[in-house]
Amino acid sequence: MIRRFGRILAALALTAATTVVGVTLTAGAAHADGCYTWGRTLSQGMSGEDVRQLQIRVSGYPDYGTVLGLDGVFGPATRSAVIRFQQAYGLGADGVAGPLTFNKIYALQDDDCTPVNFSYAEWNRCNSDWSGGAVAATTARFNARVSMWKLQAMRHAMGDQLLQISSGFRSYACNNAVGGAANSRHLYGDGVDLVGSHSLCRLAQQARYHGFSNILGPGYPGHNDHTHLGNTPSRSWSAPTCGI
């Protein structure tokens, strides 16, 4: 979770433009960390694994009440999410993901592909291998990573203040031990419970802007002491005390 200062400086250095015979060339994506490096500028109409990797990192910037698809196709929704990400960090908001956008992502990312303010260890206090849930261990871990990027966006929108996780991934055994719902999103890896300095209602209300289709909070049975976020196939929001 510690930012690698040297890699960030190197990434920033590689964004400089070079002029060759009167033509300005923009440097390619910087090799900024050990996770993933983009090799081309991405814009609407393009597709590929590099687009999908971008979608994961901007999945916390969809429109209100929507979820950004991770299909590897750079469509209008992805462009809008990129624009919101760029606006959030004071970048030129043109919806095109180039070196400056990628370098900001690198600066927000640890070498295991998680955002700098969240980790697999705090998300999974159940077991060491992500097994025993409703999906394969690799899927649960991936789902957790996507939710972490959504939380990273939410954290930034809330003034970069701590978001405290009380529970993340659970196997069936761990879920049963705490009395979790039989269909809990914790079993899929994307479910997370938040407590801490922000009010529970503030957390639930803000989450509506960051790609969570499952929001349960105060006023919903069993959720007066935490706000639960997850990613159900269809929208499932209920926090009556908070007006949701």
PDB file of C-alpha atoms in Angstrom:
ATOM      1  CA  MET A   1       0.000   0.000   0.000  1.00  0.00           C
ATOM      2  CA  ILE A   2       3.078   2.221  -0.074  1.00  0.00           C
ATOM      3  CA  ARG A   3       3.473   4.348  -3.128  1.00  0.00           C
ATOM      4  CA  ARG A   4       6.627   3.724  -5.037  1.00  0.00           C
ATOM      5  CA  PHE A   5       7.981   7.237  -5.329  1.00  0.00           C
ATOM      6  CA  GLY A   6      10.691   6.372  -7.794  1.00  0.00           C
ATOM      7  CA  ARG A   7       8.327   4.689 -10.231  1.00  0.00           C
ATOM      8  CA  ILE A   8       5.985   7.677 -10.152  1.00  0.00           C
ATOM      9  CA  LEU A   9       8.794  10.080 -11.000  1.00  0.00           C
ATOM     10  CA  ALA A  10       9.843   7.822 -13.825  1.00  0.00           C
ATOM     11  CA  ALA A  11       6.292   7.636 -15.108  1.00  0.00           C
ATOM     12  CA  LEU A  12       5.920  11.395 -15.072  1.00  0.00           C
ATOM     13  CA  ALA A  13       9.202  11.822 -16.867  1.00  0.00           C
ATOM     14  CA  LEU A  14       8.005   9.637 -19.732  1.00  0.00           C
ATOM     15  CA  THR A  15       4.992  11.829 -20.473  1.00  0.00           C
ATOM     16  CA  ALA A  16       7.093  14.586 -21.980  1.00  0.00           C
ATOM     17  CA  ALA A  17       6.516  15.468 -25.629  1.00  0.00           C
ATOM     18  CA  THR A  18       9.397  15.312 -28.130  1.00  0.00           C
ATOM     19  CA  THR A  19       9.633  17.360 -31.321  1.00  0.00           C
ATOM     20  CA  VAL A  20      11.126  15.644 -34.361  1.00  0.00           C
ATOM     21  CA  VAL A  21      11.378  17.559 -37.640  1.00  0.00           C
ATOM     22  CA  GLY A  22       8.617  19.886 -36.614  1.00  0.00           C
ATOM     23  CA  VAL A  23       6.257  17.141 -35.492  1.00  0.00           C
ATOM     24  CA  THR A  24       5.309  16.756 -31.851  1.00  0.00           C
ATOM     25  CA  LEU A  25       5.332  13.161 -30.672  1.00  0.00           C
ATOM     26  CA  THR A  26       3.803  12.137 -27.352  1.00  0.00           C
ATOM     27  CA  ALA A  27       5.685   9.512 -25.414  1.00  0.00           C
ATOM     28  CA  GLY A  28       4.049   6.101 -25.048  1.00  0.00           C
ATOM     29  CA  ALA A  29       2.678   4.687 -21.843  1.00  0.00           C
ATOM     30  CA  ALA A  30       5.225   4.532 -19.046  1.00  0.00           C
ATOM     31  CA  HIS A  31       6.415   1.287 -17.485  1.00  0.00           C
ATOM     32  CA  ALA A  32       5.390   2.451 -14.051  1.00  0.00           C
ATOM     33  CA  ASP A  33       4.929  -0.652 -11.931  1.00  0.00           C
ATOM     34  CA  GLY A  34       4.786  -4.419 -11.879  1.00  0.00           C
ATOM     35  CA  CYS A  35       1.063  -4.751 -12.588  1.00  0.00           C
ATOM     36  CA  TYR A  36       0.081  -3.692 -16.101  1.00  0.00           C
ATOM     37  CA  THR A  37       1.470  -1.326 -18.711  1.00  0.00           C
ATOM     38  CA  TRP A  38      -0.612   0.217 -21.479  1.00  0.00           C
ATOM     39  CA  GLY A  39       1.147   0.401 -24.831  1.00  0.00           C
ATOM     40  CA  ARG A  40      -1.195   2.633 -26.800  1.00  0.00           C
ATOM     41  CA  THR A  41      -3.577   5.528 -26.376  1.00  0.00           C
ATOM     42  CA  LEU A  42      -7.161   4.322 -26.054  1.00  0.00           C
ATOM     43  CA  SER A  43     -10.279   6.050 -27.333  1.00  0.00           C
ATOM     44  CA  GLN A  44     -13.871   5.316 -28.228  1.00  0.00           C
ATOM     45  CA  GLY A  45     -14.277   2.599 -30.841  1.00  0.00           C
ATOM     46  CA  MET A  46     -11.242   0.585 -29.782  1.00  0.00           C
ATOM     47  CA  SER A  47     -11.300  -2.837 -28.124  1.00  0.00           C
ATOM     48  CA  GLY A  48      -8.980  -5.331 -26.498  1.00  0.00           C
ATOM     49  CA  GLU A  49      -7.601  -6.503 -23.185  1.00  0.00           C
ATOM     50  CA  ASP A  50      -5.972  -3.110 -22.622  1.00  0.00           C
ATOM     51  CA  VAL A  51      -9.445  -1.519 -22.788  1.00  0.00           C
ATOM     52  CA  ARG A  52     -10.744  -4.027 -20.247  1.00  0.00           C
ATOM     53  CA  GLN A  53      -7.841  -3.264 -17.928  1.00  0.00           C
ATOM     54  CA  LEU A  54      -8.681   0.442 -18.222  1.00  0.00           C
ATOM     55  CA  GLN A  55     -12.369  -0.273 -17.506  1.00  0.00           C
ATOM     56  CA  ILE A  56     -11.427  -2.026 -14.267  1.00  0.00           C
ATOM     57  CA  ARG A  57      -9.521   1.061 -13.061  1.00  0.00           C
ATOM     58  CA  VAL A  58     -12.278   3.536 -13.983  1.00  0.00           C
ATOM     59  CA  SER A  59     -15.165   1.292 -12.901  1.00  0.00           C
ATOM     60  CA  GLY A  60     -15.786   3.627  -9.965  1.00  0.00           C
ATOM     61  CA  TYR A  61     -16.705   6.492 -12.293  1.00  0.00           C
ATOM     62  CA  PRO A  62     -19.927   5.447 -14.069  1.00  0.00           C
ATOM     63  CA  ASP A  63     -23.027   7.589 -14.116  1.00  0.00           C
ATOM     64  CA  TYR A  64     -25.311   7.677 -11.066  1.00  0.00           C
ATOM     65  CA  GLY A  65     -26.878   4.276 -10.450  1.00  0.00           C
ATOM     66  CA  THR A  66     -25.093   2.521 -13.309  1.00  0.00           C
ATOM     67  CA  VAL A  67     -22.382  -0.114 -13.584  1.00  0.00           C
ATOM     68  CA  LEU A  68     -19.598   0.034 -16.154  1.00  0.00           C
ATOM     69  CA  GLY A  69     -19.282  -3.161 -18.166  1.00  0.00           C
ATOM     70  CA  LEU A  70     -15.857  -4.815 -18.273  1.00  0.00           C
ATOM     71  CA  ASP A  71     -16.228  -6.095 -21.818  1.00  0.00           C
ATOM     72  CA  GLY A  72     -13.061  -4.711 -23.398  1.00  0.00           C
ATOM     73  CA  VAL A  73     -15.044  -2.455 -25.750  1.00  0.00           C
ATOM     74  CA  PHE A  74     -14.422   1.299 -25.506  1.00  0.00           C
ATOM     75  CA  GLY A  75     -17.951   2.589 -25.952  1.00  0.00           C
ATOM     76  CA  PRO A  76     -19.730   5.772 -24.816  1.00  0.00           C
ATOM     77  CA  ALA A  77     -20.058   4.549 -21.211  1.00  0.00           C
ATOM     78  CA  THR A  78     -16.322   3.888 -20.969  1.00  0.00           C
ATOM     79  CA  ARG A  79     -15.567   7.287 -22.478  1.00  0.00           C
ATOM     80  CA  SER A  80     -17.830   8.952 -19.896  1.00  0.00           C
ATOM     81  CA  ALA A  81     -16.136   7.046 -17.068  1.00  0.00           C
ATOM     82  CA  VAL A  82     -12.707   8.096 -18.333  1.00  0.00           C
ATOM     83  CA  ILE A  83     -13.872  11.724 -18.453  1.00  0.00           C
ATOM     84  CA  ARG A  84     -15.093  11.562 -14.851  1.00  0.00           C
ATOM     85  CA  PHE A  85     -11.814   9.968 -13.771  1.00  0.00           C
ATOM     86  CA  GLN A  86      -9.876  12.708 -15.554  1.00  0.00           C
ATOM     87  CA  GLN A  87     -12.021  15.412 -13.991  1.00  0.00           C
ATOM     88  CA  ALA A  88     -11.582  13.896 -10.541  1.00  0.00           C
ATOM     89  CA  TYR A  89      -7.811  14.227 -10.813  1.00  0.00           C
ATOM     90  CA  GLY A  90      -7.559  17.524 -12.666  1.00  0.00           C
ATOM     91  CA  LEU A  91      -6.520  16.064 -16.010  1.00  0.00           C
ATOM     92  CA  GLY A  92      -7.626  17.228 -19.421  1.00  0.00           C
ATOM     93  CA  ALA A  93     -11.081  15.640 -19.622  1.00  0.00           C
ATOM     94  CA  ASP A  94     -11.335  14.527 -23.240  1.00  0.00           C
ATOM     95  CA  GLY A  95     -12.307  10.904 -22.693  1.00  0.00           C
ATOM     96  CA  VAL A  96      -9.126   9.682 -24.362  1.00  0.00           C
ATOM     97  CA  ALA A  97      -6.824   7.563 -22.202  1.00  0.00           C
ATOM     98  CA  GLY A  98      -3.241   8.500 -22.949  1.00  0.00           C
ATOM     99  CA  PRO A  99       0.021   8.796 -20.984  1.00  0.00           C
ATOM    100  CA  LEU A 100      -1.242  11.344 -18.446  1.00  0.00           C
ATOM    101  CA  THR A 101      -4.287   9.243 -17.638  1.00  0.00           C
ATOM    102  CA  PHE A 102      -2.258   6.043 -17.440  1.00  0.00           C
ATOM    103  CA  ASN A 103       0.385   7.663 -15.254  1.00  0.00           C
ATOM    104  CA  LYS A 104      -2.287   8.755 -12.791  1.00  0.00           C
ATOM    105  CA  ILE A 105      -3.549   5.160 -12.690  1.00  0.00           C
ATOM    106  CA  TYR A 106       0.018   3.898 -12.138  1.00  0.00           C
ATOM    107  CA  ALA A 107       0.397   6.323  -9.253  1.00  0.00           C
ATOM    108  CA  LEU A 108      -2.806   4.954  -7.721  1.00  0.00           C
ATOM    109  CA  GLN A 109      -1.832   1.325  -8.188  1.00  0.00           C
ATOM    110  CA  ASP A 110       0.306  -1.168  -6.323  1.00  0.00           C
ATOM    111  CA  ASP A 111       2.264  -3.899  -8.081  1.00  0.00           C
ATOM    112  CA  ASP A 112      -0.430  -6.504  -7.328  1.00  0.00           C
ATOM    113  CA  CYS A 113      -2.955  -4.383  -9.286  1.00  0.00           C
ATOM    114  CA  THR A 114      -4.899  -3.250  -6.225  1.00  0.00           C
ATOM    115  CA  PRO A 115      -5.368   0.476  -5.603  1.00  0.00           C
ATOM    116  CA  VAL A 116      -2.899   1.933  -3.107  1.00  0.00           C
ATOM    117  CA  ASN A 117      -5.445   2.484  -0.347  1.00  0.00           C
ATOM    118  CA  PHE A 118      -6.829  -1.053  -0.266  1.00  0.00           C
ATOM    119  CA  SER A 119      -5.327  -4.525  -0.143  1.00  0.00           C
ATOM    120  CA  TYR A 120      -6.221  -8.166  -0.585  1.00  0.00           C
ATOM    121  CA  ALA A 121      -5.179  -8.802   3.013  1.00  0.00           C
ATOM    122  CA  GLU A 122      -7.770  -6.432   4.496  1.00  0.00           C
ATOM    123  CA  TRP A 123     -10.439  -7.666   2.074  1.00  0.00           C
ATOM    124  CA  ASN A 124      -9.955 -11.326   2.907  1.00  0.00           C
ATOM    125  CA  ARG A 125      -9.627 -12.090   6.596  1.00  0.00           C
ATOM    126  CA  CYS A 126     -11.326 -15.443   6.113  1.00  0.00           C
ATOM    127  CA  ASN A 127      -8.636 -17.651   4.561  1.00  0.00           C
ATOM    128  CA  SER A 128      -5.397 -17.435   2.611  1.00  0.00           C
ATOM    129  CA  ASP A 129      -6.504 -18.738  -0.782  1.00  0.00           C
ATOM    130  CA  TRP A 130      -9.963 -17.217  -1.488  1.00  0.00           C
ATOM    131  CA  SER A 131     -11.524 -20.679  -1.655  1.00  0.00           C
ATOM    132  CA  GLY A 132     -14.835 -21.981  -0.354  1.00  0.00           C
ATOM    133  CA  GLY A 133     -17.115 -19.235  -1.629  1.00  0.00           C
ATOM    134  CA  ALA A 134     -19.833 -19.150  -4.282  1.00  0.00           C
ATOM    135  CA  VAL A 135     -17.337 -18.759  -7.143  1.00  0.00           C
ATOM    136  CA  ALA A 136     -13.854 -20.008  -7.966  1.00  0.00           C
ATOM    137  CA  ALA A 137     -11.066 -18.502  -5.884  1.00  0.00           C
ATOM    138  CA  THR A 138      -9.601 -16.632  -8.876  1.00  0.00           C
ATOM    139  CA  THR A 139     -13.014 -15.119  -9.628  1.00  0.00           C
ATOM    140  CA  ALA A 140     -13.564 -14.064  -6.022  1.00  0.00           C
ATOM    141  CA  ARG A 141     -10.161 -12.382  -5.955  1.00  0.00           C
ATOM    142  CA  PHE A 142     -10.837 -10.608  -9.246  1.00  0.00           C
ATOM    143  CA  ASN A 143     -14.266  -9.447  -8.051  1.00  0.00           C
ATOM    144  CA  ALA A 144     -12.633  -8.063  -4.920  1.00  0.00           C
ATOM    145  CA  ARG A 145     -10.117  -6.111  -6.993  1.00  0.00           C
ATOM    146  CA  VAL A 146     -12.853  -4.505  -9.081  1.00  0.00           C
ATOM    147  CA  SER A 147     -14.726  -3.472  -5.932  1.00  0.00           C
ATOM    148  CA  MET A 148     -11.498  -2.035  -4.520  1.00  0.00           C
ATOM    149  CA  TRP A 149     -11.172   0.258  -7.539  1.00  0.00           C
ATOM    150  CA  LYS A 150     -14.754   1.376  -7.026  1.00  0.00           C
ATOM    151  CA  LEU A 151     -13.968   2.101  -3.384  1.00  0.00           C
ATOM    152  CA  GLN A 152     -10.836   3.994  -4.425  1.00  0.00           C
ATOM    153  CA  ALA A 153     -13.000   6.317  -6.515  1.00  0.00           C
ATOM    154  CA  MET A 154     -15.475   6.687  -3.652  1.00  0.00           C
ATOM    155  CA  ARG A 155     -12.650   7.401  -1.199  1.00  0.00           C
ATOM    156  CA  HIS A 156     -11.291  10.152  -3.445  1.00  0.00           C
ATOM    157  CA  ALA A 157     -14.755  11.703  -3.833  1.00  0.00           C
ATOM    158  CA  MET A 158     -15.044  11.778  -0.027  1.00  0.00           C
ATOM    159  CA  GLY A 159     -11.897  13.812   0.448  1.00  0.00           C
ATOM    160  CA  ASP A 160      -9.376  10.954   0.409  1.00  0.00           C
ATOM    161  CA  GLN A 161     -10.339  10.039   3.949  1.00  0.00           C
ATOM    162  CA  LEU A 162     -10.088   6.518   5.330  1.00  0.00           C
ATOM    163  CA  LEU A 163     -12.778   4.020   4.398  1.00  0.00           C
ATOM    164  CA  GLN A 164     -12.714   1.324   7.058  1.00  0.00           C
ATOM    165  CA  ILE A 165     -13.519  -2.236   5.979  1.00  0.00           C
ATOM    166  CA  SER A 166     -15.051  -4.482   8.630  1.00  0.00           C
ATOM    167  CA  SER A 167     -15.708  -7.476   6.369  1.00  0.00           C
ATOM    168  CA  GLY A 168     -14.904  -8.515   2.808  1.00  0.00           C
ATOM    169  CA  PHE A 169     -14.632 -11.942   1.190  1.00  0.00           C
ATOM    170  CA  ARG A 170     -16.145 -14.878   3.067  1.00  0.00           C
ATOM    171  CA  SER A 171     -16.193 -18.584   2.366  1.00  0.00           C
ATOM    172  CA  TYR A 172     -19.439 -20.366   3.175  1.00  0.00           C
ATOM    173  CA  ALA A 173     -17.902 -21.425   6.482  1.00  0.00           C
ATOM    174  CA  CYS A 174     -16.883 -17.868   7.378  1.00  0.00           C
ATOM    175  CA  ASN A 175     -20.248 -16.519   6.242  1.00  0.00           C
ATOM    176  CA  ASN A 176     -22.163 -19.030   8.340  1.00  0.00           C
ATOM    177  CA  ALA A 177     -19.994 -18.243  11.358  1.00  0.00           C
ATOM    178  CA  VAL A 178     -21.070 -14.571  11.315  1.00  0.00           C
ATOM    179  CA  GLY A 179     -24.688 -15.264  10.396  1.00  0.00           C
ATOM    180  CA  GLY A 180     -24.413 -13.849   6.886  1.00  0.00           C
ATOM    181  CA  ALA A 181     -27.231 -14.139   4.336  1.00  0.00           C
ATOM    182  CA  ALA A 182     -27.227 -17.331   2.297  1.00  0.00           C
ATOM    183  CA  ASN A 183     -26.835 -15.314  -0.931  1.00  0.00           C
ATOM    184  CA  SER A 184     -24.407 -12.733   0.484  1.00  0.00           C
ATOM    185  CA  ARG A 185     -22.192 -10.923  -1.994  1.00  0.00           C
ATOM    186  CA  HIS A 186     -19.329 -11.586   0.403  1.00  0.00           C
ATOM    187  CA  LEU A 187     -19.377 -15.137  -0.962  1.00  0.00           C
ATOM    188  CA  TYR A 188     -18.597 -13.750  -4.425  1.00  0.00           C
ATOM    189  CA  GLY A 189     -15.715 -11.547  -3.335  1.00  0.00           C
ATOM    190  CA  ASP A 190     -17.247  -8.210  -4.338  1.00  0.00           C
ATOM    191  CA  GLY A 191     -19.199  -7.609  -1.116  1.00  0.00           C
ATOM    192  CA  VAL A 192     -17.735  -5.296   1.513  1.00  0.00           C
ATOM    193  CA  ASP A 193     -18.971  -3.827   4.792  1.00  0.00           C
ATOM    194  CA  LEU A 194     -17.880  -0.334   5.802  1.00  0.00           C
ATOM    195  CA  VAL A 195     -17.784   1.332   9.193  1.00  0.00           C
ATOM    196  CA  GLY A 196     -15.677   4.176  10.564  1.00  0.00           C
ATOM    197  CA  SER A 197     -15.447   7.943  10.584  1.00  0.00           C
ATOM    198  CA  HIS A 198     -17.993   8.702   7.836  1.00  0.00           C
ATOM    199  CA  SER A 199     -21.622   8.318   8.770  1.00  0.00           C
ATOM    200  CA  LEU A 200     -23.178   5.113   7.484  1.00  0.00           C
ATOM    201  CA  CYS A 201     -25.755   7.114   5.539  1.00  0.00           C
ATOM    202  CA  ARG A 202     -23.044   9.218   3.922  1.00  0.00           C
ATOM    203  CA  LEU A 203     -21.324   6.046   2.773  1.00  0.00           C
ATOM    204  CA  ALA A 204     -24.525   4.571   1.366  1.00  0.00           C
ATOM    205  CA  GLN A 205     -25.457   7.792  -0.423  1.00  0.00           C
ATOM    206  CA  GLN A 206     -22.038   8.284  -1.991  1.00  0.00           C
ATOM    207  CA  ALA A 207     -21.807   4.678  -3.171  1.00  0.00           C
ATOM    208  CA  ARG A 208     -24.649   5.316  -5.631  1.00  0.00           C
ATOM    209  CA  TYR A 209     -22.185   7.224  -7.833  1.00  0.00           C
ATOM    210  CA  HIS A 210     -19.451   4.585  -7.935  1.00  0.00           C
ATOM    211  CA  GLY A 211     -20.813   1.509  -9.648  1.00  0.00           C
ATOM    212  CA  PHE A 212     -22.239  -0.482  -6.737  1.00  0.00           C
ATOM    213  CA  SER A 213     -25.500  -2.195  -7.662  1.00  0.00           C
ATOM    214  CA  ASN A 214     -25.946  -3.581  -4.124  1.00  0.00           C
ATOM    215  CA  ILE A 215     -26.194  -0.996  -1.323  1.00  0.00           C
ATOM    216  CA  LEU A 216     -27.654  -1.932   2.062  1.00  0.00           C
ATOM    217  CA  GLY A 217     -27.493   0.365   5.064  1.00  0.00           C
ATOM    218  CA  PRO A 218     -29.310   1.827   8.058  1.00  0.00           C
ATOM    219  CA  GLY A 219     -32.976   0.904   8.122  1.00  0.00           C
ATOM    220  CA  TYR A 220     -32.424  -2.359   6.271  1.00  0.00           C
ATOM    221  CA  PRO A 221     -32.652  -5.354   8.636  1.00  0.00           C
ATOM    222  CA  GLY A 222     -29.304  -6.177  10.203  1.00  0.00           C
ATOM    223  CA  HIS A 223     -27.508  -3.164   8.714  1.00  0.00           C
ATOM    224  CA  ASN A 224     -27.825  -0.420  11.299  1.00  0.00           C
ATOM    225  CA  ASP A 225     -24.179  -0.816  12.321  1.00  0.00           C
ATOM    226  CA  HIS A 226     -22.549  -0.909   8.884  1.00  0.00           C
ATOM    227  CA  THR A 227     -23.053  -0.080   5.219  1.00  0.00           C
ATOM    228  CA  HIS A 228     -22.797  -2.994   2.828  1.00  0.00           C
ATOM    229  CA  LEU A 229     -21.737  -2.585  -0.811  1.00  0.00           C
ATOM    230  CA  GLY A 230     -21.601  -5.186  -3.538  1.00  0.00           C
ATOM    231  CA  ASN A 231     -22.386  -5.979  -7.145  1.00  0.00           C
ATOM    232  CA  THR A 232     -25.628  -7.869  -7.690  1.00  0.00           C
ATOM    233  CA  PRO A 233     -26.802  -8.641 -11.265  1.00  0.00           C
ATOM    234  CA  SER A 234     -29.541  -6.022 -10.893  1.00  0.00           C
ATOM    235  CA  ARG A 235     -29.862  -3.007  -8.641  1.00  0.00           C
ATOM    236  CA  SER A 236     -30.616  -3.795  -5.006  1.00  0.00           C
ATOM    237  CA  TRP A 237     -30.488  -0.657  -2.862  1.00  0.00           C
ATOM    238  CA  SER A 238     -32.091  -0.336   0.559  1.00  0.00           C
ATOM    239  CA  ALA A 239     -31.112   2.045   3.308  1.00  0.00           C
ATOM    240  CA  PRO A 240     -34.462   3.576   4.312  1.00  0.00           C
ATOM    241  CA  THR A 241     -33.020   5.672   7.130  1.00  0.00           C
ATOM    242  CA  CYS A 242     -30.767   7.331   4.538  1.00  0.00           C
ATOM    243  CA  GLY A 243     -33.492   7.954   1.978  1.00  0.00           C
ATOM    244  CA  ILE A 244     -32.352   5.067  -0.236  1.00  0.00           C
TER     245      ILE A 244
END
